[in-house]
Every structure is written in C-alpha cells, then in structure tokens.
Tab-separated table of C-alpha atoms and ligand atoms in Angstrom:
chain	number	residue	atom	x	y	z
S	294	MET	CA	26.019	8.832	73.157
S	295	LYS	CA	26.827	5.403	74.502
S	296	ILE	CA	25.524	4.697	77.986
S	297	LEU	CA	26.263	1.787	80.269
S	298	ALA	CA	23.247	1.300	82.542
S	299	ILE	CA	23.170	-0.579	85.834
S	300	GLU	CA	20.131	-1.664	87.851
S	301	THR	CA	20.316	-3.463	91.211
S	302	SER	CA	17.492	-1.989	93.283
S	303	CYS	CA	15.737	-5.263	94.015
S	304	ASP	CA	16.244	-8.839	92.843
S	305	GLU	CA	17.117	-8.257	89.186
S	306	THR	CA	20.768	-7.661	88.371
S	307	ALA	CA	20.838	-5.892	85.022
S	308	ILE	CA	23.393	-4.197	82.810
S	309	SER	CA	22.746	-2.687	79.386
S	310	VAL	CA	24.663	-0.768	76.797
S	311	ILE	CA	22.479	1.637	74.889
S	312	GLU	CA	23.228	4.092	72.147
S	313	ALA	CA	21.000	7.127	72.701
S	314	SER	CA	20.351	10.007	70.333
S	315	GLY	CA	17.751	12.657	69.540
S	316	THR	CA	15.852	15.230	71.514
S	317	ILE	CA	13.985	14.945	74.800
S	318	ASP	CA	10.606	14.305	73.176
S	319	ALA	CA	11.839	12.168	70.300
S	320	ALA	CA	14.829	10.295	71.640
S	321	GLN	CA	15.972	7.066	70.031
S	322	PHE	CA	17.543	4.220	71.880
S	323	SER	CA	19.377	1.349	70.309
S	324	VAL	CA	20.006	-1.452	72.767
S	325	ARG	CA	23.436	-2.839	71.920
S	326	GLY	CA	23.876	-5.150	74.877
S	327	ASN	CA	21.417	-6.290	77.527
S	328	ALA	CA	22.297	-8.751	80.254
S	329	LEU	CA	19.776	-9.487	82.971
S	330	TYR	CA	19.820	-12.044	85.731
S	331	SER	CA	16.689	-12.571	87.780
S	332	GLN	CA	17.336	-13.886	91.271
S	333	ALA	CA	13.632	-14.700	91.715
S	334	GLN	CA	14.149	-18.451	92.039
S	335	LYS	CA	16.721	-17.935	94.789
S	336	HIS	CA	14.263	-15.834	96.768
S	337	ALA	CA	11.283	-18.110	96.130
S	338	ALA	CA	11.975	-20.143	99.288
S	339	TYR	CA	11.511	-16.980	101.354
S	340	GLY	CA	8.303	-15.973	99.565
S	341	GLY	CA	9.797	-12.550	98.850
S	342	VAL	CA	13.108	-10.792	98.382
S	343	TYR	CA	15.673	-11.468	101.075
S	344	PRO	CA	17.893	-8.316	101.115
S	345	SER	CA	21.261	-9.768	102.146
S	346	LEU	CA	20.876	-12.597	99.620
S	347	ALA	CA	20.019	-10.020	96.936
S	348	LYS	CA	23.158	-8.068	97.798
S	349	ARG	CA	25.365	-11.169	97.598
S	350	GLU	CA	23.828	-12.238	94.302
S	351	HIS	CA	24.357	-8.785	92.781
S	352	ALA	CA	28.009	-8.849	93.883
S	353	THR	CA	28.481	-12.274	92.285
S	354	ASN	CA	26.722	-11.507	89.016
S	355	LEU	CA	27.619	-7.927	88.142
S	356	VAL	CA	30.991	-8.661	86.542
S	357	PRO	CA	29.801	-11.605	84.382
S	358	LEU	CA	26.826	-9.513	83.249
S	359	LEU	CA	29.087	-6.570	82.449
S	360	THR	CA	31.259	-8.835	80.316
S	361	THR	CA	28.206	-10.174	78.467
S	362	ALA	CA	26.739	-6.714	77.868
S	363	LEU	CA	30.057	-5.315	76.571
S	364	ARG	CA	30.597	-8.355	74.345
S	365	ASP	CA	27.093	-8.140	72.887
S	366	ALA	CA	27.647	-4.455	72.245
S	367	GLY	CA	30.893	-5.263	70.433
S	368	ILE	CA	32.978	-3.158	72.813
S	369	TYR	CA	34.799	-5.866	74.746
S	370	PHE	CA	38.447	-5.657	73.719
S	371	PRO	CA	40.833	-8.045	75.473
S	372	HIS	CA	44.018	-6.259	76.423
S	373	HIS	CA	46.359	-6.780	79.340
S	374	THR	CA	46.346	-3.716	81.569
S	375	THR	CA	48.068	-3.222	84.889
S	376	LEU	CA	45.980	-1.202	87.307
S	377	PRO	CA	48.089	1.402	89.112
S	378	GLU	CA	48.510	0.541	92.776
S	379	ASP	CA	46.648	3.594	94.057
S	380	THR	CA	43.717	2.778	91.736
S	381	ALA	CA	43.572	-0.759	93.093
S	382	THR	CA	43.708	0.568	96.662
S	383	HIS	CA	40.864	2.961	95.948
S	384	LEU	CA	38.747	0.197	94.424
S	385	HIS	CA	39.466	-1.999	97.387
S	386	THR	CA	38.152	0.670	99.760
S	387	LEU	CA	35.139	1.330	97.558
S	388	LEU	CA	34.149	-2.322	97.307
S	389	GLN	CA	35.122	-3.543	100.752
S	390	ARG	CA	31.534	-4.351	101.725
S	391	GLU	CA	30.664	-6.088	98.445
S	392	GLU	CA	31.881	-9.632	98.957
S	393	GLY	CA	34.038	-10.957	96.123
S	394	LEU	CA	33.292	-8.042	93.811
S	395	TYR	CA	36.724	-6.435	94.129
S	396	ASP	CA	38.589	-9.561	93.021
S	397	SER	CA	36.406	-10.331	90.030
S	398	LEU	CA	36.268	-6.708	88.926
S	399	VAL	CA	40.031	-6.201	89.113
S	400	ARG	CA	40.554	-9.404	87.145
S	401	THR	CA	38.275	-8.146	84.367
S	402	LEU	CA	39.551	-4.561	84.391
S	403	SER	CA	43.116	-5.869	84.045
S	404	SER	CA	42.229	-7.846	80.971
S	405	ILE	CA	40.249	-5.411	78.814
S	406	GLU	CA	40.594	-2.004	77.244
S	407	ARG	CA	38.514	0.919	78.437
S	408	PRO	CA	35.320	0.586	76.393
S	409	PRO	CA	34.136	3.584	74.388
S	410	LEU	CA	31.363	4.705	76.742
S	411	ASP	CA	30.218	8.273	77.407
S	412	ALA	CA	28.361	7.833	80.676
S	413	ILE	CA	27.287	5.304	83.278
S	414	ALA	CA	23.671	5.521	84.418
S	415	VAL	CA	22.924	3.791	87.700
S	416	THR	CA	19.833	3.406	89.861
S	417	TYR	CA	20.532	5.236	93.108
S	418	GLY	CA	17.130	4.635	94.738
S	419	PRO	CA	14.581	3.835	95.877
S	420	GLY	CA	14.964	0.153	96.565
S	421	LEU	CA	16.563	-2.251	98.985
S	422	GLU	CA	19.476	-0.398	100.559
S	423	PRO	CA	22.046	-3.239	100.530
S	424	ALA	CA	21.118	-4.143	96.952
S	425	LEU	CA	21.306	-0.551	95.716
S	426	TRP	CA	24.727	0.007	97.236
S	427	VAL	CA	26.319	-2.849	95.304
S	428	GLY	CA	25.249	-1.298	92.007
S	429	ILE	CA	26.198	2.217	93.079
S	430	ASN	CA	29.668	1.205	94.249
S	431	PHE	CA	30.170	-0.901	91.142
S	432	ALA	CA	29.277	2.113	88.960
S	433	ARG	CA	31.596	4.337	90.961
S	434	ALA	CA	34.420	1.822	90.575
S	435	LEU	CA	33.971	1.592	86.789
S	436	GLY	CA	33.626	5.360	86.487
S	437	TYR	CA	36.790	5.863	88.502
S	438	VAL	CA	38.963	3.419	86.580
S	439	TRP	CA	37.685	4.356	83.124
S	440	ASP	CA	37.142	8.035	83.938
S	441	ILE	CA	33.528	8.013	82.834
S	442	PRO	CA	30.944	10.346	84.404
S	443	LEU	CA	27.954	8.966	86.289
S	444	ILE	CA	24.265	9.734	85.940
S	445	PRO	CA	22.260	8.807	89.041
S	446	VAL	CA	18.782	7.653	88.042
S	447	HIS	CA	15.661	7.418	90.180
S	448	HIS	CA	14.206	3.946	89.713
S	449	LEU	CA	10.645	5.244	89.263
S	450	GLU	CA	11.739	7.698	86.586
S	451	GLY	CA	13.083	4.631	84.784
S	452	HIS	CA	9.653	2.966	84.975
S	453	ILE	CA	7.961	6.175	83.777
S	454	VAL	CA	10.286	6.648	80.797
S	455	ALA	CA	9.830	2.977	79.840
S	456	SER	CA	6.152	3.591	79.144
S	457	THR	CA	6.883	6.349	76.613
S	458	VAL	CA	8.884	4.294	74.115
S	459	VAL	CA	7.801	1.955	71.350
S	460	ALA	CA	9.912	-0.784	69.826
S	461	ASP	CA	10.544	-0.803	66.084
S	462	GLN	CA	8.610	-3.680	64.501
S	463	ASN	CA	11.534	-4.758	62.339
S	464	HIS	CA	14.276	-4.020	64.857
S	465	PRO	CA	12.967	-4.962	68.314
S	466	THR	CA	16.068	-3.568	70.027
S	467	LEU	CA	15.439	-0.105	68.616
S	468	TYR	CA	13.108	2.058	70.688
S	469	THR	CA	11.707	5.469	69.840
S	470	MET	CA	10.141	7.830	72.320
S	471	THR	CA	6.725	8.938	71.217
S	472	PRO	CA	6.135	12.607	72.044
S	473	VAL	CA	4.476	13.032	75.415
S	474	SER	CA	2.177	15.990	76.136
S	475	PHE	CA	2.502	17.447	79.608
S	476	PRO	CA	1.339	17.421	82.278
S	477	THR	CA	1.517	13.681	82.603
S	478	LEU	CA	0.015	11.483	85.261
S	479	SER	CA	1.725	8.168	85.847
S	480	LEU	CA	0.646	5.185	87.856
S	481	VAL	CA	3.630	3.074	88.762
S	482	ILE	CA	2.591	-0.340	90.054
S	483	SER	CA	5.368	-2.725	90.982
S	484	GLY	CA	6.599	-4.968	93.749
S	485	GLY	CA	7.958	-2.024	95.695
S	486	HIS	CA	5.640	0.809	94.648
S	487	THR	CA	2.100	1.862	93.958
S	488	GLU	CA	2.153	5.564	93.246
S	489	PHE	CA	0.302	8.193	91.254
S	490	ILE	CA	2.914	10.672	90.032
S	491	TYR	CA	2.110	14.021	88.462
S	492	ALA	CA	4.678	15.724	86.214
S	493	PRO	CA	4.359	19.169	84.577
S	494	SER	CA	7.576	18.422	82.648
S	495	TRP	CA	10.339	15.836	82.468
S	496	GLY	CA	12.251	15.690	85.721
S	497	THR	CA	9.670	17.318	87.988
S	498	TYR	CA	7.578	14.766	89.798
S	499	THR	CA	5.027	14.998	92.570
S	500	VAL	CA	3.551	11.946	94.235
S	501	VAL	CA	-0.183	12.674	94.434
S	502	GLY	CA	-1.462	9.368	95.789
S	503	GLY	CA	-0.542	5.802	96.470
S	504	THR	CA	-0.885	2.810	98.679
S	505	ARG	CA	-1.156	3.079	102.424
S	506	ASP	CA	0.116	-0.451	102.929
S	507	ASP	CA	0.997	-3.193	100.426
S	508	SER	CA	1.969	-2.410	96.853
S	509	VAL	CA	-0.108	-3.942	94.043
S	510	GLY	CA	2.767	-6.279	93.127
S	511	GLU	CA	3.115	-7.371	96.738
S	512	ALA	CA	-0.618	-8.152	96.883
S	513	PHE	CA	-0.343	-10.206	93.672
S	514	ASP	CA	2.681	-12.061	95.035
S	515	LYS	CA	1.110	-12.778	98.433
S	516	VAL	CA	-2.174	-14.002	96.964
S	517	ALA	CA	-0.227	-16.055	94.418
S	518	ARG	CA	1.563	-17.733	97.294
S	519	LEU	CA	-1.782	-18.661	98.857
S	520	LEU	CA	-2.617	-20.304	95.540
S	521	ASP	CA	0.688	-22.241	95.486
S	522	ILE	CA	2.262	-20.146	92.739
S	523	PRO	CA	5.987	-19.574	93.337
S	524	TYR	CA	7.375	-16.061	93.901
S	525	PRO	CA	7.058	-13.696	92.083
S	526	GLY	CA	3.577	-14.931	91.318
S	527	GLY	CA	1.920	-11.942	89.614
S	528	ALA	CA	2.177	-13.276	86.086
S	529	GLY	CA	1.312	-16.852	87.164
S	530	LEU	CA	-1.769	-15.657	89.030
S	531	SER	CA	-2.895	-13.796	85.958
S	532	THR	CA	-2.508	-16.933	83.838
S	533	LEU	CA	-4.773	-18.828	86.281
S	534	ALA	CA	-7.332	-16.032	86.174
S	535	HIS	CA	-7.300	-16.151	82.387
S	536	LYS	CA	-7.955	-19.912	82.454
S	537	TYR	CA	-10.999	-19.306	84.636
S	538	ARG	CA	-12.340	-16.629	82.288
S	539	ILE	CA	-11.992	-18.695	79.135
S	540	THR	CA	-13.556	-21.747	80.792
S	541	HIS	CA	-16.278	-19.673	82.374
S	542	ALA	CA	-17.183	-18.162	79.017
S	543	THR	CA	-18.383	-21.562	77.768
S	544	LYS	CA	-19.255	-23.595	80.876
S	545	PRO	CA	-21.137	-22.698	84.051
S	546	VAL	CA	-19.099	-22.098	87.195
S	547	THR	CA	-18.005	-25.397	88.729
S	548	PRO	CA	-20.912	-26.232	91.090
S	549	ASN	CA	-18.895	-26.881	94.220
S	550	LEU	CA	-17.038	-23.598	93.972
S	551	VAL	CA	-17.532	-21.407	96.978
S	552	LYS	CA	-18.757	-18.252	95.255
S	553	LYS	CA	-17.673	-14.989	96.758
S	554	THR	CA	-17.138	-11.344	95.876
S	555	LEU	CA	-13.957	-9.876	97.300
S	556	PRO	CA	-13.892	-6.387	98.802
S	557	ARG	CA	-12.658	-3.405	96.751
S	558	PRO	CA	-10.817	-1.473	99.480
S	559	MET	CA	-10.893	2.351	99.330
S	560	MET	CA	-12.402	2.242	95.860
S	561	HIS	CA	-14.872	5.039	96.590
S	562	THR	CA	-12.822	7.288	98.860
S	563	ASN	CA	-12.376	10.816	97.547
S	564	ASP	CA	-8.586	10.764	97.642
S	565	LEU	CA	-6.041	8.966	95.470
S	566	ASP	CA	-4.989	6.637	98.239
S	567	LEU	CA	-5.115	2.887	97.869
S	568	SER	CA	-4.918	-0.090	100.188
S	569	PHE	CA	-4.365	-3.734	99.357
S	570	SER	CA	-3.539	-5.494	102.601
S	571	GLY	CA	-7.227	-6.024	103.503
S	572	LEU	CA	-7.859	-7.592	100.125
S	573	LYS	CA	-4.996	-10.017	100.632
S	574	THR	CA	-6.344	-10.882	104.095
S	575	ALA	CA	-9.810	-11.486	102.630
S	576	VAL	CA	-8.284	-14.022	100.223
S	577	LEU	CA	-6.385	-15.617	103.105
S	578	TYR	CA	-9.620	-16.204	105.082
S	579	TRP	CA	-11.422	-17.379	101.981
S	580	VAL	CA	-8.730	-19.946	101.191
S	581	ARG	CA	-8.704	-21.037	104.839
S	582	ASP	CA	-12.491	-21.500	104.834
S	583	ILE	CA	-12.388	-23.614	101.690
S	584	GLY	CA	-9.703	-25.947	103.034
S	585	THR	CA	-8.412	-27.970	100.114
S	586	LEU	CA	-8.212	-26.004	96.871
S	587	THR	CA	-8.970	-27.665	93.558
S	588	ASP	CA	-7.570	-26.213	90.333
S	589	PRO	CA	-10.899	-24.683	89.260
S	590	MET	CA	-11.140	-23.029	92.683
S	591	ARG	CA	-7.632	-21.596	92.419
S	592	GLN	CA	-8.504	-20.227	88.986
S	593	TYR	CA	-11.741	-18.716	90.282
S	594	ILE	CA	-10.013	-17.054	93.251
S	595	ALA	CA	-7.265	-15.704	90.974
S	596	ALA	CA	-9.852	-14.193	88.615
S	597	GLU	CA	-11.860	-12.702	91.458
S	598	PHE	CA	-8.704	-11.174	92.960
S	599	GLU	CA	-7.506	-9.773	89.635
S	600	ASP	CA	-10.972	-8.293	89.079
S	601	ALA	CA	-10.992	-6.652	92.506
S	602	VAL	CA	-7.551	-5.065	91.988
S	603	THR	CA	-8.432	-3.936	88.465
S	604	ASP	CA	-11.756	-2.406	89.563
S	605	VAL	CA	-10.013	-0.430	92.305
S	606	LEU	CA	-7.191	0.752	90.052
S	607	LEU	CA	-9.502	1.807	87.210
S	608	THR	CA	-11.814	3.717	89.540
S	609	LYS	CA	-8.863	5.538	91.107
S	610	ILE	CA	-7.287	6.232	87.709
S	611	SER	CA	-10.554	7.900	86.604
S	612	LYS	CA	-10.539	9.954	89.770
S	613	ALA	CA	-6.880	10.907	89.319
S	614	VAL	CA	-7.452	11.947	85.699
S	615	HIS	CA	-10.493	13.993	86.742
S	616	ILE	CA	-8.549	15.796	89.485
S	617	HIS	CA	-5.220	16.358	87.725
S	618	LYS	CA	-6.352	16.703	84.119
S	619	PRO	CA	-3.210	15.256	82.513
S	620	GLN	CA	-2.504	15.398	78.786
S	621	THR	CA	-1.031	11.880	78.883
S	622	PHE	CA	-1.580	8.948	81.219
S	623	LEU	CA	1.353	6.579	81.713
S	624	LEU	CA	1.149	3.134	83.279
S	625	GLY	CA	4.435	1.617	84.431
S	626	GLY	CA	6.122	-0.882	86.750
S	627	GLY	CA	6.112	-4.695	86.812
S	628	VAL	CA	2.341	-5.072	87.212
S	629	SER	CA	1.782	-2.992	84.059
S	630	ALA	CA	2.791	-6.158	82.180
S	631	ASN	CA	-0.638	-7.522	83.189
S	632	THR	CA	-2.609	-8.042	79.977
S	633	TYR	CA	-6.013	-8.116	81.665
S	634	LEU	CA	-5.369	-4.778	83.385
S	635	ARG	CA	-4.085	-3.234	80.136
S	636	THR	CA	-7.101	-4.405	78.159
S	637	ARG	CA	-9.559	-3.186	80.749
S	638	LEU	CA	-7.714	0.142	81.066
S	639	PHE	CA	-8.124	0.900	77.355
S	640	GLN	CA	-11.770	-0.272	77.437
S	641	HIS	CA	-12.403	1.856	80.534
S	642	PHE	CA	-11.042	5.059	78.957
S	643	SER	CA	-13.098	4.498	75.857
S	644	HIS	CA	-16.249	3.558	77.819
S	645	GLU	CA	-15.938	6.568	80.130
S	646	GLY	CA	-15.149	8.905	77.245
S	647	ILE	CA	-11.756	9.829	78.731
S	648	GLU	CA	-9.791	11.202	75.806
S	649	VAL	CA	-6.382	11.292	77.477
S	650	PRO	CA	-3.849	9.185	75.537
S	651	VAL	CA	-2.642	6.130	77.445
S	652	ARG	CA	0.881	4.721	77.213
S	653	VAL	CA	2.113	1.401	78.516
S	654	PRO	CA	5.654	-0.025	78.404
S	655	ALA	CA	6.945	-1.891	75.381
S	656	GLU	CA	7.282	-5.650	75.856
S	657	GLY	CA	9.980	-6.578	78.338
S	658	LEU	CA	10.240	-3.076	79.771
S	659	SER	CA	7.549	-3.338	82.484
S	660	THR	CA	9.533	-5.328	85.012
S	661	ASP	CA	12.911	-4.173	86.304
S	662	ASN	CA	15.615	-3.810	83.678
S	663	ALA	CA	18.643	-1.667	82.939
S	664	ILE	CA	17.406	-0.432	79.551
S	665	MET	CA	14.900	1.899	81.232
S	666	ILE	CA	17.657	3.208	83.513
S	667	GLY	CA	19.835	4.023	80.496
S	668	MET	CA	16.891	5.721	78.772
S	669	ALA	CA	16.070	7.816	81.831
S	670	GLY	CA	19.781	8.593	82.205
S	671	TYR	CA	19.844	10.013	78.684
S	672	LEU	CA	16.828	12.236	79.367
S	673	ILE	CA	18.515	13.468	82.550
S	674	HIS	CA	21.586	14.299	80.476
S	675	LEU	CA	19.431	16.207	77.970
S	676	ARG	CA	17.947	18.213	80.834
S	677	ASP	CA	21.445	19.538	81.508
S	678	VAL	CA	21.659	17.996	84.925
S	679	PRO	CA	25.433	18.081	85.493
S	680	PHE	CA	27.228	14.758	85.332
S	681	LEU	CA	28.658	13.477	88.571
S	682	ASN	CA	32.296	12.858	88.940
S	683	PRO	CA	32.660	9.182	89.920
S	684	GLN	CA	34.356	10.344	93.113
S	685	ASP	CA	31.277	12.224	94.259
S	686	GLU	CA	28.805	10.808	96.667
S	687	LEU	CA	25.992	9.521	94.459
S	688	ARG	CA	23.603	9.115	97.305
S	689	ALA	CA	24.202	12.675	98.518
S	690	GLN	CA	21.336	13.290	96.102
S	691	GLY	CA	18.914	11.742	98.516
S	692	ASN	CA	18.137	8.481	100.165
S	693	ALA	CA	15.659	5.807	99.220
S	694	ARG	CA	12.528	7.796	100.065
S	695	ILE	CA	10.792	9.136	97.012
S	696	ASP	CA	9.471	12.258	98.728
S	697	GLU	CA	13.001	13.286	99.651
S	698	GLN	CA	14.432	12.991	96.149
S	699	PRO	CA	15.556	16.224	94.531
S	700	SER	CA	13.298	15.755	91.530
S	701	PHE	CA	10.482	13.836	93.266
S	702	ARG	CA	8.326	15.871	95.679
M	149	KG4	O1	8.826	-3.402	88.602
M	149	KG4	P1	9.165	-4.735	89.159
M	149	KG4	O2	9.931	-5.685	88.287
M	149	KG4	O3	9.976	-4.621	90.486
M	149	KG4	C1	9.862	-3.555	91.384
M	149	KG4	O4	10.330	-2.431	91.070
M	149	KG4	O5	9.280	-3.813	92.463
M	149	KG4	O6	7.784	-5.413	89.603
M	149	KG4	C2	7.722	-6.719	90.051
M	149	KG4	C3	6.284	-7.057	90.394
M	149	KG4	C4	6.133	-8.392	91.096
M	149	KG4	O7	5.302	-8.195	92.213
M	149	KG4	C5	5.458	-9.268	90.031
M	149	KG4	O8	4.638	-10.284	90.567
M	149	KG4	C6	4.644	-8.237	89.298
M	149	KG4	O9	5.492	-7.112	89.186
M	149	KG4	N1	4.227	-8.693	87.958
M	149	KG4	C7	2.932	-8.897	87.608
M	149	KG4	C8	2.950	-9.357	86.271
M	149	KG4	N2	4.244	-9.409	85.853
M	149	KG4	C9	5.014	-8.988	86.912
M	149	KG4	N3	1.785	-8.741	88.298
M	149	KG4	C10	0.631	-9.029	87.668
M	149	KG4	N4	0.555	-9.473	86.394
M	149	KG4	C11	1.692	-9.645	85.658
M	149	KG4	N5	1.610	-10.080	84.393
M	150	ZN	ZN1	10.856	-1.564	89.555
C-alpha cells in the first residue's frame, strides 16, 4: 500500500511517500519520495525550538514539501480541478489557525489530480502542541479532499520502528524489517524524550524508566551551546569529542587543560530513572571557572561530557536488560545517531556477556523524519487498528502525554 507520511512534532517538517508491503515482522518499505526541511537554523538564535516559530514554519513549508514528495514519487499529475464550495469552506474552517496554509493548499489541490494513495500517516503526539496541530490539520484536510483514511502515529513508535529496519546495500531507499523477538526493550533518546519502553508485542508499550529532568538530547544541546556549537549541537559536540580522543591517543593531554571528571548522575540508583540537568550544570560551572576556552579545552570538555552520558546510559541499559529480560534491545531517537555511543553499546554488551541482540536505526532514520512515521503507520494498519475517517478527531486518541496514549502505558 502507498502511504503518505507527515511529521511536524518539533522543528523538522517532513513528508514522505512510502510503498509498504509484507507482514508485521518482515515488512518492506520502499521510499518513493522524501522531503524534509529542518528549521534548526531558524531556531538557533533562541538556543532551542521556539514553538510559535515552528508552527509558522510548518505552515509555510508543508505544501512545497508535499509537492516535492509527490513529484519524487511520480504521483504528481497536474490537472485543473475546481474544489466544491462546501469543501473549500470546510478546509477554511479546518485550517483557520494555520497561517497561510489554506491559500497555498487550495492552490495546489486545484491544480493536481488526487494521487493514488491508500492512507495518510501523521504524527499525532507527543511533541510541541502548536507544531503538531499544523501537521494534524494538514493531514485531515488532505484526507477530506482526497477521501483517504488517516492513521494517527505516536512519534515514539516511529522512533522504535526505525531501529528495526535495515537499508538495502544496493538500493538505499529500500528498507526491510528484520524480525524482532519480543519482548523488546527500547531506549528512545532524543531532544524531547529519554525513555525506556518495554513492549511484549507491537503496539503495546509501557514506559519503565526515563529522565526526571532534561532529555539526553537537551543535555547535549545545552552543553554544546556552552562550547559555542550552534543548536542543535549534539552531533557537533560529538565531533569535538572525537577530535580530543584521536589527538589524545598520540599526544599527552594539553598541559594547561583543567582536568576534571564530571559527575555521573543517578548511575548507581536501583531504578531506571535518569537525570541530566546536574551534569549540564556541572559543565556550566566548569566552563565558568576556566574563563576563556581554547579549542583543545572545548574538545576535552566535549569528550568528558560524552563519556559521562555514555557511562550513565550503558549502566542503566544493563540494569534495564537485567530487570526486564528482553529478547531484543532497540536504541532509537536523534541521539542514537551518536557513533561513540553506538560503538560503546556494542562493546558493552559483548564485554558484559549480554546476549540480547541490539538494533539501531539505519542511517538517516535516527533524527526526526516522516519515513519512520509511514513505517509505523503501516504496522498499525497490519495490527488491524481501524482507519480513522478524516472527519474524526485525531487527537481524541489522547493528548501529548505518553502515559495517556491508548497504546503507551
Ligand atoms: O529525535 P530528534 O530528531 O528529535 C526529537 O524527537 O526530539 O532528536 C534530536 C536530538 C537533538 O538534541 C540533537 O542534538 C540530537 O538529537 N543528536 C545527537 C546527534 N545527532 C542528533 N546527539 C548526539 N550525537 C549525535 N550524533
Ligand atoms: Zn523525535
């Protein structure tokens, strides 16, 4: 089946067209169109995502991205169409809070044929409320005009599904799900979340631990900012840390570096809770004490921070695996793109003799994207969750809190 997928939960506006086939443990996904616009640079001045700016940017970019995704998928057929007056009125009501979206959408809908799509998968939560609503109302509008059913997707289920697929070496846009043995334990680490999620089967999720304050991604971004790396600084911080490690492997530590070991908050508590705000504050004081940072110092601090986070995560992952005895461990979310963490995770399992298979997302699927939303949408469809009529209230399914979601407890 052909699925149009829409993701607007944070500062990435993304639309994909995927062709999905196969069974729930061996599904295949061919990405036919994938248009993604990252607003990161626009938010950089604020040092984080500014919700009303995110909403405005989504409203501006959704239609151009839709056009690109349909074109790439070869299902953009120019054709003059006149929208019936009552349809236009309905769209107007639906999109009244999404500045400019009504006009650009009506212009596009009046100039193309209904594309051959079987469903529209859209992230309904969790995320930034104003940002989510743009995507939801956009999906409802398309579903209404084209009479295509909607599949509401939980953003974290998207991240979880993304770690179960592998890309074909010869056809990088073709992904195959590798069979997953249940129960699974996932650790989703992103800008908005840091959660251990236990699942006895697809679609049944229980949050069994997580951060009490900042998410891992937030900690990376805040520390990156202290080191003058623009938002979102996770990947940039990791690059600095890598520079330190390769230099340090051959040369002694720069003599005037203020050596320090950062705290590993909550690393040895008996629960699966985590905390990162104290770690960020420790870096803040450290940087303040040093005064002017040289490049080698920034690299050293980045490496020390990345080590502290990795040590905490690995210790808690061991604990989580010991308690919940999963058959598969899945790492997902934006921070799962971190190469150092991935490498140490595999080393850690092997060193500790943990025989649980580990899965991490294929390249490009760690950070927010619409492909993972389409994939999760297909699995939801295979679970026989009834499609929603585009008229129905998508968010009646729950609001942005994970513990209130129908399938997340
Ligand atoms: O999953 P995601 O795209 O958005 C949310 O759902 O929140 O995650 C974004 C987060 C940002 O905090 C970003 O700095 C972080 O993922 N990130 C990384 C890396 N790549 C992205 N953090 C550490 N190392 C990376 N390589
Ligand atoms: Zn995300």
